[in-house]
PDB file of C-alpha atoms and ligand atoms in Angstrom:
ATOM      1  CA  MET R1271      -6.725 -14.043  -5.811  1.00 44.00           C
ATOM      2  CA  SER R1272      -9.806 -15.680  -4.297  1.00 50.00           C
ATOM      3  CA  ASP R1273     -12.765 -13.537  -3.269  1.00 66.00           C
ATOM      4  CA  GLU R1274     -12.089 -14.617   0.321  1.00 73.00           C
ATOM      5  CA  PHE R1275      -9.083 -12.255   0.313  1.00 78.00           C
ATOM      6  CA  ASN R1276     -10.397  -9.410  -1.945  1.00 90.00           C
ATOM      7  CA  TYR R1277      -9.245  -6.610   0.289  1.00 91.00           C
ATOM      8  CA  GLY R1278     -11.170  -3.861  -1.402  1.00 93.00           C
ATOM      9  CA  GLU R1279     -14.529  -5.621  -1.321  1.00 93.00           C
ATOM     10  CA  ILE R1280     -14.026  -6.643   2.290  1.00 92.00           C
ATOM     11  CA  TYR R1281     -12.829  -3.262   3.519  1.00 93.00           C
ATOM     12  CA  ALA R1282     -14.867  -0.823   1.428  1.00 95.00           C
ATOM     13  CA  PRO R1283     -17.951  -0.782   3.700  1.00 93.00           C
ATOM     14  CA  ILE R1284     -15.815   0.230   6.665  1.00 93.00           C
ATOM     15  CA  TYR R1285     -12.808   1.811   5.000  1.00 95.00           C
ATOM     16  CA  GLU R1286     -13.179   5.439   6.073  1.00 94.00           C
ATOM     17  CA  GLU R1287     -13.984   4.515   9.637  1.00 93.00           C
ATOM     18  CA  TYR R1288     -11.152   1.893   9.706  1.00 93.00           C
ATOM     19  CA  THR R1289      -8.462   4.236   8.337  1.00 95.00           C
ATOM     20  CA  THR R1290      -9.598   6.920  10.725  1.00 95.00           C
ATOM     21  CA  VAL R1291      -9.184   4.769  13.843  1.00 92.00           C
ATOM     22  CA  GLN R1292      -5.860   3.483  12.503  1.00 89.00           C
ATOM     23  CA  GLY R1293      -4.473   7.004  12.206  1.00 93.00           C
ATOM     24  CA  LYS R1294      -4.175   6.856   8.411  1.00 94.00           C
ATOM     25  CA  VAL R1295      -6.513   9.745   7.805  1.00 96.00           C
ATOM     26  CA  ALA R1296      -4.532  11.911  10.202  1.00 96.00           C
ATOM     27  CA  GLU R1297      -1.280  11.394   8.338  1.00 97.00           C
ATOM     28  CA  VAL R1298      -2.674  12.252   4.884  1.00 98.00           C
ATOM     29  CA  ASP R1299      -1.336  15.824   4.847  1.00 98.00           C
ATOM     30  CA  GLU R1300       2.205  14.616   5.447  1.00 98.00           C
ATOM     31  CA  THR R1301       1.830  11.878   2.899  1.00 98.00           C
ATOM     32  CA  VAL R1302       0.563  14.399   0.300  1.00 98.00           C
ATOM     33  CA  ALA R1303       3.331  16.864   1.046  1.00 98.00           C
ATOM     34  CA  PHE R1304       5.927  14.066   0.530  1.00 98.00           C
ATOM     35  CA  LEU R1305       4.437  12.907  -2.748  1.00 98.00           C
ATOM     36  CA  GLU R1306       3.721  16.331  -4.250  1.00 97.00           C
ATOM     37  CA  ARG R1307       7.418  17.168  -4.335  1.00 96.00           C
ATOM     38  CA  TYR R1308       8.025  14.507  -7.060  1.00 97.00           C
ATOM     39  CA  CYS R1309       5.172  15.668  -9.306  1.00 95.00           C
ATOM     40  CA  ASN R1310       6.190  19.274 -10.148  1.00 86.00           C
ATOM     41  CA  GLY R1311       2.500  19.972 -10.579  1.00 85.00           C
ATOM     42  CA  GLY R1312       2.392  17.251 -13.317  1.00 95.00           C
ATOM     43  CA  SER R1313       0.896  13.794 -13.112  1.00 97.00           C
ATOM     44  CA  ALA R1314       0.717  10.790 -10.788  1.00 98.00           C
ATOM     45  CA  LEU R1315      -0.699   7.316 -10.831  1.00 98.00           C
ATOM     46  CA  GLU R1316      -1.740   5.546  -7.658  1.00 98.00           C
ATOM     47  CA  LEU R1317      -1.632   1.781  -7.541  1.00 98.00           C
ATOM     48  CA  GLY R1318      -4.548   0.530  -5.385  1.00 98.00           C
ATOM     49  CA  ILE R1319      -6.178   3.942  -5.202  1.00 98.00           C
ATOM     50  CA  GLY R1320      -8.894   2.785  -2.814  1.00 98.00           C
ATOM     51  CA  ASP R1321     -11.352   5.429  -1.773  1.00 97.00           C
ATOM     52  CA  GLY R1322      -8.961   8.268  -2.715  1.00 98.00           C
ATOM     53  CA  ARG R1323      -7.718   8.807   0.867  1.00 98.00           C
ATOM     54  CA  VAL R1324      -4.404  10.076  -0.595  1.00 98.00           C
ATOM     55  CA  ALA R1325      -5.369  10.677  -4.199  1.00 98.00           C
ATOM     56  CA  VAL R1326      -8.109  13.186  -3.564  1.00 98.00           C
ATOM     57  CA  PRO R1327      -6.096  15.638  -1.495  1.00 98.00           C
ATOM     58  CA  LEU R1328      -3.103  15.149  -3.854  1.00 98.00           C
ATOM     59  CA  SER R1329      -5.279  16.117  -6.778  1.00 97.00           C
ATOM     60  CA  GLN R1330      -6.392  19.238  -4.882  1.00 96.00           C
ATOM     61  CA  THR R1331      -2.827  20.511  -4.964  1.00 96.00           C
ATOM     62  CA  GLY R1332      -3.063  20.694  -8.739  1.00 95.00           C
ATOM     63  CA  VAL R1333      -1.448  17.334  -9.585  1.00 97.00           C
ATOM     64  CA  LYS R1334      -3.395  15.360 -12.264  1.00 97.00           C
ATOM     65  CA  VAL R1335      -3.962  12.093 -10.386  1.00 98.00           C
ATOM     66  CA  GLU R1336      -5.083   8.813 -11.976  1.00 98.00           C
ATOM     67  CA  GLY R1337      -5.518   5.425 -10.297  1.00 98.00           C
ATOM     68  CA  ILE R1338      -6.086   1.688 -10.659  1.00 98.00           C
ATOM     69  CA  ASP R1339      -7.942  -0.606  -8.272  1.00 98.00           C
ATOM     70  CA  ASN R1340      -9.410  -4.073  -8.605  1.00 97.00           C
ATOM     71  CA  SER R1341     -12.361  -3.348  -6.317  1.00 97.00           C
ATOM     72  CA  CYS R1342     -15.614  -1.952  -7.773  1.00 97.00           C
ATOM     73  CA  SER R1343     -16.719  -0.941  -4.213  1.00 97.00           C
ATOM     74  CA  MET R1344     -13.542   1.067  -3.610  1.00 98.00           C
ATOM     75  CA  LEU R1345     -13.859   2.719  -7.057  1.00 98.00           C
ATOM     76  CA  LYS R1346     -17.435   3.603  -6.195  1.00 98.00           C
ATOM     77  CA  LEU R1347     -16.346   5.263  -2.945  1.00 98.00           C
ATOM     78  CA  LEU R1348     -13.695   7.237  -4.885  1.00 98.00           C
ATOM     79  CA  ALA R1349     -16.218   8.406  -7.437  1.00 97.00           C
ATOM     80  CA  GLU R1350     -18.533   9.648  -4.661  1.00 97.00           C
ATOM     81  CA  ARG R1351     -15.706  11.719  -3.253  1.00 96.00           C
ATOM     82  CA  SER R1352     -14.290  13.302  -6.413  1.00 95.00           C
ATOM     83  CA  ASP R1353     -14.817  13.568 -10.097  1.00 93.00           C
ATOM     84  CA  LEU R1354     -11.343  15.027 -10.631  1.00 91.00           C
ATOM     85  CA  ILE R1355      -9.651  11.677 -10.754  1.00 97.00           C
ATOM     86  CA  LYS R1356      -9.593   9.238 -13.641  1.00 96.00           C
ATOM     87  CA  ALA R1357      -9.543   5.759 -12.156  1.00 97.00           C
ATOM     88  CA  TRP R1358     -10.101   2.324 -13.733  1.00 97.00           C
ATOM     89  CA  GLN R1359     -10.582  -1.214 -12.598  1.00 97.00           C
ATOM     90  CA  GLY R1360      -7.566  -3.361 -13.122  1.00 97.00           C
ATOM     91  CA  ASP R1361      -4.838  -5.473 -11.562  1.00 97.00           C
ATOM     92  CA  ILE R1362      -1.842  -3.491 -10.299  1.00 98.00           C
ATOM     93  CA  ALA R1363       0.371  -6.514 -11.095  1.00 97.00           C
ATOM     94  CA  HIS R1364      -0.349  -6.236 -14.801  1.00 96.00           C
ATOM     95  CA  PHE R1365      -1.245  -3.011 -16.321  1.00 95.00           C
ATOM     96  CA  ASN R1366      -0.323  -1.035 -19.376  1.00 91.00           C
ATOM     97  CA  SER R1367      -0.540   2.662 -19.166  1.00 88.00           C
ATOM     98  CA  GLU R1368      -1.104   4.755 -22.264  1.00 86.00           C
ATOM     99  CA  ARG R1369       0.663   7.700 -20.749  1.00 93.00           C
ATOM    100  CA  ARG R1370       3.784   8.316 -18.622  1.00 97.00           C
ATOM    101  CA  TYR R1371       3.705   9.913 -15.147  1.00 98.00           C
ATOM    102  CA  ASN R1372       6.042  11.959 -12.974  1.00 98.00           C
ATOM    103  CA  LEU R1373       5.092   9.806 -10.054  1.00 98.00           C
ATOM    104  CA  VAL R1374       3.732   6.323  -9.606  1.00 98.00           C
ATOM    105  CA  TYR R1375       2.965   5.471  -5.956  1.00 98.00           C
ATOM    106  CA  CYS R1376       1.743   2.528  -3.921  1.00 98.00           C
ATOM    107  CA  VAL R1377       1.078   3.309  -0.278  1.00 98.00           C
ATOM    108  CA  TYR R1378      -0.518   1.981   2.926  1.00 96.00           C
ATOM    109  CA  PHE R1379       0.865  -1.470   2.524  1.00 88.00           C
ATOM    110  CA  THR R1380      -0.966  -2.179  -0.650  1.00 97.00           C
ATOM    111  CA  PHE R1381       2.094  -3.802  -2.286  1.00 97.00           C
ATOM    112  CA  PRO R1382       2.110  -6.894  -0.005  1.00 96.00           C
ATOM    113  CA  LEU R1383      -1.524  -7.603  -0.924  1.00 96.00           C
ATOM    114  CA  LEU R1384       0.127  -9.022  -4.084  1.00 96.00           C
ATOM    115  CA  SER R1385       0.634 -12.384  -2.472  1.00 93.00           C
ATOM    116  CA  THR R1386       3.206 -13.926  -4.820  1.00 95.00           C
ATOM    117  CA  ARG R1387       6.757 -12.850  -5.726  1.00 95.00           C
ATOM    118  CA  GLU R1388       5.862 -13.029  -9.427  1.00 97.00           C
ATOM    119  CA  ALA R1389       2.945 -10.602  -9.001  1.00 97.00           C
ATOM    120  CA  GLN R1390       5.153  -8.230  -7.003  1.00 97.00           C
ATOM    121  CA  ILE R1391       7.875  -8.193  -9.670  1.00 97.00           C
ATOM    122  CA  ALA R1392       5.210  -7.791 -12.431  1.00 97.00           C
ATOM    123  CA  CYS R1393       3.828  -4.784 -10.551  1.00 98.00           C
ATOM    124  CA  LEU R1394       7.275  -3.208 -10.312  1.00 98.00           C
ATOM    125  CA  ARG R1395       7.840  -3.834 -14.052  1.00 97.00           C
ATOM    126  CA  SER R1396       4.515  -2.271 -14.937  1.00 97.00           C
ATOM    127  CA  ALA R1397       5.242   0.670 -12.704  1.00 98.00           C
ATOM    128  CA  ALA R1398       8.672   1.274 -14.181  1.00 97.00           C
ATOM    129  CA  GLU R1399       7.165   1.353 -17.681  1.00 96.00           C
ATOM    130  CA  ALA R1400       4.674   3.920 -16.610  1.00 97.00           C
ATOM    131  CA  LEU R1401       7.291   6.425 -15.450  1.00 97.00           C
ATOM    132  CA  ASP R1402       8.500   9.286 -17.546  1.00 96.00           C
ATOM    133  CA  ASP R1403      12.254   9.696 -17.888  1.00 93.00           C
ATOM    134  CA  GLU R1404      12.667  11.648 -14.644  1.00 94.00           C
ATOM    135  CA  GLY R1405       9.784   9.904 -12.892  1.00 97.00           C
ATOM    136  CA  VAL R1406       9.942   8.113  -9.550  1.00 98.00           C
ATOM    137  CA  LEU R1407       8.074   5.180  -7.993  1.00 98.00           C
ATOM    138  CA  VAL R1408       7.272   5.528  -4.253  1.00 98.00           C
ATOM    139  CA  ILE R1409       6.397   2.480  -2.182  1.00 98.00           C
ATOM    140  CA  GLU R1410       5.344   2.448   1.461  1.00 98.00           C
ATOM    141  CA  LEU R1411       6.033  -0.871   3.138  1.00 96.00           C
ATOM    142  CA  TRP R1412       6.064  -2.190   6.639  1.00 91.00           C
ATOM    143  CA  VAL R1413       9.142  -3.899   8.044  1.00 89.00           C
ATOM    144  CA  PRO R1414       8.116  -7.471   8.795  1.00 85.00           C
ATOM    145  CA  GLY R1415       8.243  -8.113  12.554  1.00 76.00           C
ATOM    146  CA  LEU R1416       8.321 -11.861  12.539  1.00 71.00           C
ATOM    147  CA  ASN R1417       9.936 -12.846  15.871  1.00 67.00           C
ATOM    148  CA  PRO R1418       6.727 -13.980  17.526  1.00 64.00           C
ATOM    149  CA  LEU R1419       5.849 -16.039  14.412  1.00 66.00           C
ATOM    150  CA  VAL R1420       9.125 -17.994  14.033  1.00 63.00           C
ATOM    151  CA  GLY R1421       8.508 -20.539  16.845  1.00 58.00           C
ATOM    152  CA  GLY R1422       4.795 -20.836  16.940  1.00 56.00           C
ATOM    153  CA  GLN R1423       3.896 -19.885  13.363  1.00 64.00           C
ATOM    154  CA  GLN R1424       0.872 -18.036  14.577  1.00 72.00           C
ATOM    155  CA  THR R1425       0.239 -14.966  16.693  1.00 77.00           C
ATOM    156  CA  THR R1426      -2.485 -12.765  18.101  1.00 81.00           C
ATOM    157  CA  ASN R1427      -1.910  -9.111  18.932  1.00 83.00           C
ATOM    158  CA  ALA R1428      -3.898  -6.138  19.872  1.00 87.00           C
ATOM    159  CA  ARG R1429      -3.764  -3.433  17.198  1.00 85.00           C
ATOM    160  CA  LEU R1430      -5.881  -0.830  18.902  1.00 89.00           C
ATOM    161  CA  VAL R1431      -7.701  -0.607  22.197  1.00 90.00           C
ATOM    162  CA  ASP R1432      -9.628   2.566  23.126  1.00 90.00           C
ATOM    163  CA  HIS R1433     -12.900   3.310  24.881  1.00 88.00           C
ATOM    164  CA  GLU R1434     -14.913   2.319  21.759  1.00 89.00           C
ATOM    165  CA  ASN R1435     -12.856  -0.092  19.724  1.00 92.00           C
ATOM    166  CA  THR R1436     -10.718  -3.235  20.211  1.00 94.00           C
ATOM    167  CA  ILE R1437      -8.914  -4.419  17.108  1.00 94.00           C
ATOM    168  CA  VAL R1438      -7.182  -7.797  17.359  1.00 94.00           C
ATOM    169  CA  ASN R1439      -5.117  -9.364  14.607  1.00 91.00           C
ATOM    170  CA  VAL R1440      -4.686 -13.126  14.396  1.00 90.00           C
ATOM    171  CA  SER R1441      -2.087 -14.321  11.931  1.00 89.00           C
ATOM    172  CA  VAL R1442      -0.876 -17.634  10.672  1.00 87.00           C
ATOM    173  CA  HIS R1443       2.565 -17.746   9.029  1.00 85.00           C
ATOM    174  CA  ASP R1444       3.300 -19.631   5.801  1.00 84.00           C
ATOM    175  CA  PRO R1445       7.087 -19.260   5.733  1.00 79.00           C
ATOM    176  CA  LEU R1446       7.526 -21.103   2.376  1.00 81.00           C
ATOM    177  CA  ASN R1447       5.577 -18.459   0.532  1.00 87.00           C
ATOM    178  CA  GLN R1448       6.428 -15.515   2.865  1.00 88.00           C
ATOM    179  CA  ASN R1449       2.665 -15.298   3.435  1.00 89.00           C
ATOM    180  CA  LEU R1450       0.768 -14.090   6.477  1.00 89.00           C
ATOM    181  CA  ILE R1451      -2.870 -15.217   6.469  1.00 91.00           C
ATOM    182  CA  SER R1452      -4.623 -12.985   8.927  1.00 92.00           C
ATOM    183  CA  THR R1453      -7.997 -12.105  10.304  1.00 94.00           C
ATOM    184  CA  LEU R1454      -8.667  -8.766  11.964  1.00 93.00           C
ATOM    185  CA  LEU R1455     -11.353  -8.892  14.591  1.00 95.00           C
ATOM    186  CA  TRP R1456     -12.770  -5.461  15.169  1.00 95.00           C
ATOM    187  CA  PHE R1457     -15.016  -5.198  18.295  1.00 95.00           C
ATOM    188  CA  SER R1458     -16.851  -1.934  18.383  1.00 91.00           C
ATOM    189  CA  GLY R1459     -19.898  -1.348  20.605  1.00 86.00           C
ATOM    190  CA  THR R1460     -21.908  -4.590  20.378  1.00 88.00           C
ATOM    191  CA  SER R1461     -20.656  -5.520  16.907  1.00 92.00           C
ATOM    192  CA  VAL R1462     -17.773  -7.713  15.815  1.00 94.00           C
ATOM    193  CA  ARG R1463     -16.417  -7.584  12.302  1.00 94.00           C
ATOM    194  CA  ARG R1464     -14.167 -10.245  10.809  1.00 94.00           C
ATOM    195  CA  LEU R1465     -11.763  -8.951   8.118  1.00 94.00           C
ATOM    196  CA  PRO R1466      -9.589 -11.640   6.501  1.00 94.00           C
ATOM    197  CA  GLN R1467      -6.516 -10.851   4.393  1.00 92.00           C
ATOM    198  CA  ARG R1468      -3.444 -12.550   2.840  1.00 94.00           C
ATOM    199  CA  VAL R1469      -0.175 -10.705   2.333  1.00 93.00           C
ATOM    200  CA  ARG R1470       3.298 -11.543   1.143  1.00 95.00           C
ATOM    201  CA  TYR R1471       5.742  -9.744   3.409  1.00 93.00           C
ATOM    202  CA  VAL R1472       8.950  -8.296   1.891  1.00 94.00           C
ATOM    203  CA  TYR R1473      12.076  -6.978   3.470  1.00 94.00           C
ATOM    204  CA  HIS R1474      13.514  -3.749   2.063  1.00 96.00           C
ATOM    205  CA  GLN R1475      16.480  -5.535   0.491  1.00 96.00           C
ATOM    206  CA  GLU R1476      14.302  -7.966  -1.376  1.00 96.00           C
ATOM    207  CA  LEU R1477      12.178  -5.076  -2.598  1.00 97.00           C
ATOM    208  CA  ASP R1478      15.380  -3.479  -3.942  1.00 98.00           C
ATOM    209  CA  THR R1479      16.372  -6.688  -5.682  1.00 97.00           C
ATOM    210  CA  MET R1480      12.891  -7.110  -7.256  1.00 97.00           C
ATOM    211  CA  ALA R1481      13.014  -3.470  -8.255  1.00 97.00           C
ATOM    212  CA  GLU R1482      16.379  -3.895  -9.940  1.00 97.00           C
ATOM    213  CA  CYS R1483      14.856  -6.834 -11.915  1.00 96.00           C
ATOM    214  CA  ALA R1484      12.208  -4.427 -13.128  1.00 96.00           C
ATOM    215  CA  GLY R1485      14.761  -1.771 -14.275  1.00 97.00           C
ATOM    216  CA  LEU R1486      14.590   0.443 -11.105  1.00 98.00           C
ATOM    217  CA  GLU R1487      17.184   1.625  -8.640  1.00 98.00           C
ATOM    218  CA  LEU R1488      16.826   2.939  -5.113  1.00 98.00           C
ATOM    219  CA  ALA R1489      17.149   6.788  -4.902  1.00 97.00           C
ATOM    220  CA  GLU R1490      15.940   7.462  -1.350  1.00 97.00           C
ATOM    221  CA  ARG R1491      14.675   5.577   1.692  1.00 98.00           C
ATOM    222  CA  TRP R1492      12.897   7.156   4.633  1.00 98.00           C
ATOM    223  CA  GLY R1493      11.369   5.859   7.933  1.00 97.00           C
ATOM    224  CA  ASP R1494       8.183   7.878   7.593  1.00 97.00           C
ATOM    225  CA  TRP R1495       6.367  10.541   5.569  1.00 97.00           C
ATOM    226  CA  SER R1496       8.204  13.300   7.458  1.00 97.00           C
ATOM    227  CA  ARG R1497      11.517  12.005   6.133  1.00 97.00           C
ATOM    228  CA  SER R1498      12.876  10.616   9.383  1.00 97.00           C
ATOM    229  CA  ALA R1499      15.874   8.352   8.912  1.00 97.00           C
ATOM    230  CA  PHE R1500      15.209   4.665   8.242  1.00 96.00           C
ATOM    231  CA  THR R1501      16.923   2.811  11.109  1.00 94.00           C
ATOM    232  CA  LYS R1502      16.880  -0.679  12.628  1.00 90.00           C
ATOM    233  CA  ARG R1503      14.013   0.486  14.783  1.00 90.00           C
ATOM    234  CA  SER R1504      11.826   1.612  11.891  1.00 92.00           C
ATOM    235  CA  GLU R1505       8.518  -0.169  11.532  1.00 91.00           C
ATOM    236  CA  ARG R1506       8.079   0.908   7.960  1.00 94.00           C
ATOM    237  CA  HIS R1507       9.904   2.526   5.090  1.00 97.00           C
ATOM    238  CA  ILE R1508       9.087   4.774   2.243  1.00 98.00           C
ATOM    239  CA  SER R1509      11.294   3.933  -0.715  1.00 98.00           C
ATOM    240  CA  VAL R1510      11.815   6.046  -3.801  1.00 98.00           C
ATOM    241  CA  TYR R1511      13.017   4.420  -7.079  1.00 98.00           C
ATOM    242  CA  ARG R1512      14.130   5.792 -10.407  1.00 97.00           C
ATOM    243  CA  ARG R1513      14.411   4.015 -13.703  1.00 96.00           C
ATOM    244  CA  THR R1514      17.899   2.638 -14.278  1.00 94.00           C
ATOM    245  CA  SER R1515      17.914   3.496 -17.952  1.00 78.00           C
ATOM    246  CA  PRO R1516      15.133   5.859 -18.915  1.00 65.00           C
TER     247      PRO R1516
HETATM  248  C1  LIG B 554      -4.747  -0.879   1.912  1.00 78.44           C
HETATM  249  S1  LIG B 554      -5.829  -0.308   0.671  1.00 78.44           S
HETATM  250  C2  LIG B 554      -5.025   1.208   0.259  1.00 78.44           C
HETATM  251  C3  LIG B 554      -5.906   2.170  -0.502  1.00 78.44           C
HETATM  252  C4  LIG B 554      -5.366   3.556  -0.685  1.00 78.44           C
HETATM  253  N1  LIG B 554      -4.138   3.446  -1.497  1.00 78.44           N
HETATM  254  C5  LIG B 554      -5.021   4.297   0.606  1.00 78.44           C
HETATM  255  O1  LIG B 554      -3.826   4.546   0.829  1.00 78.44           O
HETATM  256  O2  LIG B 554      -5.938   4.493   1.466  1.00 78.44           O
HETATM  257  C6  LIG B 554      -5.431  -1.344  -0.676  1.00 78.44           C
HETATM  258  C7  LIG B 554      -6.098  -1.045  -1.986  1.00 78.44           C
HETATM  259  O3  LIG B 554      -5.533  -1.824  -3.035  1.00 78.44           O
HETATM  260  C8  LIG B 554      -6.519  -2.489  -3.795  1.00 78.44           C
HETATM  261  N2  LIG B 554      -5.928  -3.703  -4.370  1.00 78.44           N
HETATM  262  C9  LIG B 554      -5.521  -4.802  -3.671  1.00 78.44           C
HETATM  263  N3  LIG B 554      -4.948  -5.670  -4.503  1.00 78.44           N
HETATM  264  C10 LIG B 554      -5.051  -5.102  -5.772  1.00 78.44           C
HETATM  265  C11 LIG B 554      -4.716  -5.546  -7.089  1.00 78.44           C
HETATM  266  N4  LIG B 554      -4.105  -6.715  -7.299  1.00 78.44           N
HETATM  267  N5  LIG B 554      -4.912  -4.802  -8.139  1.00 78.44           N
HETATM  268  C12 LIG B 554      -5.594  -3.595  -7.958  1.00 78.44           C
HETATM  269  N6  LIG B 554      -5.925  -3.062  -6.714  1.00 78.44           N
HETATM  270  C13 LIG B 554      -5.667  -3.851  -5.649  1.00 78.44           C
HETATM  271  C14 LIG B 554      -7.686  -2.650  -2.829  1.00 78.44           C
HETATM  272  O4  LIG B 554      -8.885  -2.856  -3.469  1.00 78.44           O
HETATM  273  C15 LIG B 554      -7.606  -1.398  -1.949  1.00 78.44           C
HETATM  274  O5  LIG B 554      -8.386  -0.412  -2.502  1.00 78.44           O
END
């Protein structure tokens, strides 16, 4: 991945503020309650651990949390927040874990940052190998909403407008590679920040197929962290996979 799209290095300086305005800090308790159920007080590995938004409170419940991230800046933020978590720099598409975990999880739309199908399947394979016999893989993914993109191939939409912030997302669609090349423009006070990213969007059924290739089968699928049903109106899903043959 080129540096132009290194999510962690681009977002680290503003990550806490950004996740707060996006409501991701507010939903952490629900996320942790969801994930904790699969750990039995044991161990968990977060793929793309970031600044520990989820990992730190999960570790405070008694779960032994470890994590991988490819961004030095994100790992530095994590180290500043907690010394309870062992985290290392690496690529979540290709990792070998020395130990097995009750839970491996990849949340907040980290998975599509792997911008090729091969990288996504490799990630699922690495994750499957890191699970213990009863372990589960939890992935949070957004449901692609592509209608505005199909005709024009590019779109601009307002993500957030309040009395202090305006966040606008401009995307160009590359349908051959299922890629969205986007720039978030974040206007706040007198400053404007430009945050580029490239993602490969995936529908839930394709995720299931890739997971099957990696030796995983779907066990549960929910529409949010409070276990609402996943329906045709859902804008995201939380999918739980088990190994097909432990
Ligand atoms: C959207 S943030 C999510 C961070 C954290 N999981 C959370 O929920 O707040 C994505 C994280 O994944 C990391 N990341 C992106 N691509 C990666 C890759 N190929 N290997 C390892 N980490 C990656 C980024 O550096 C960033 O910290």
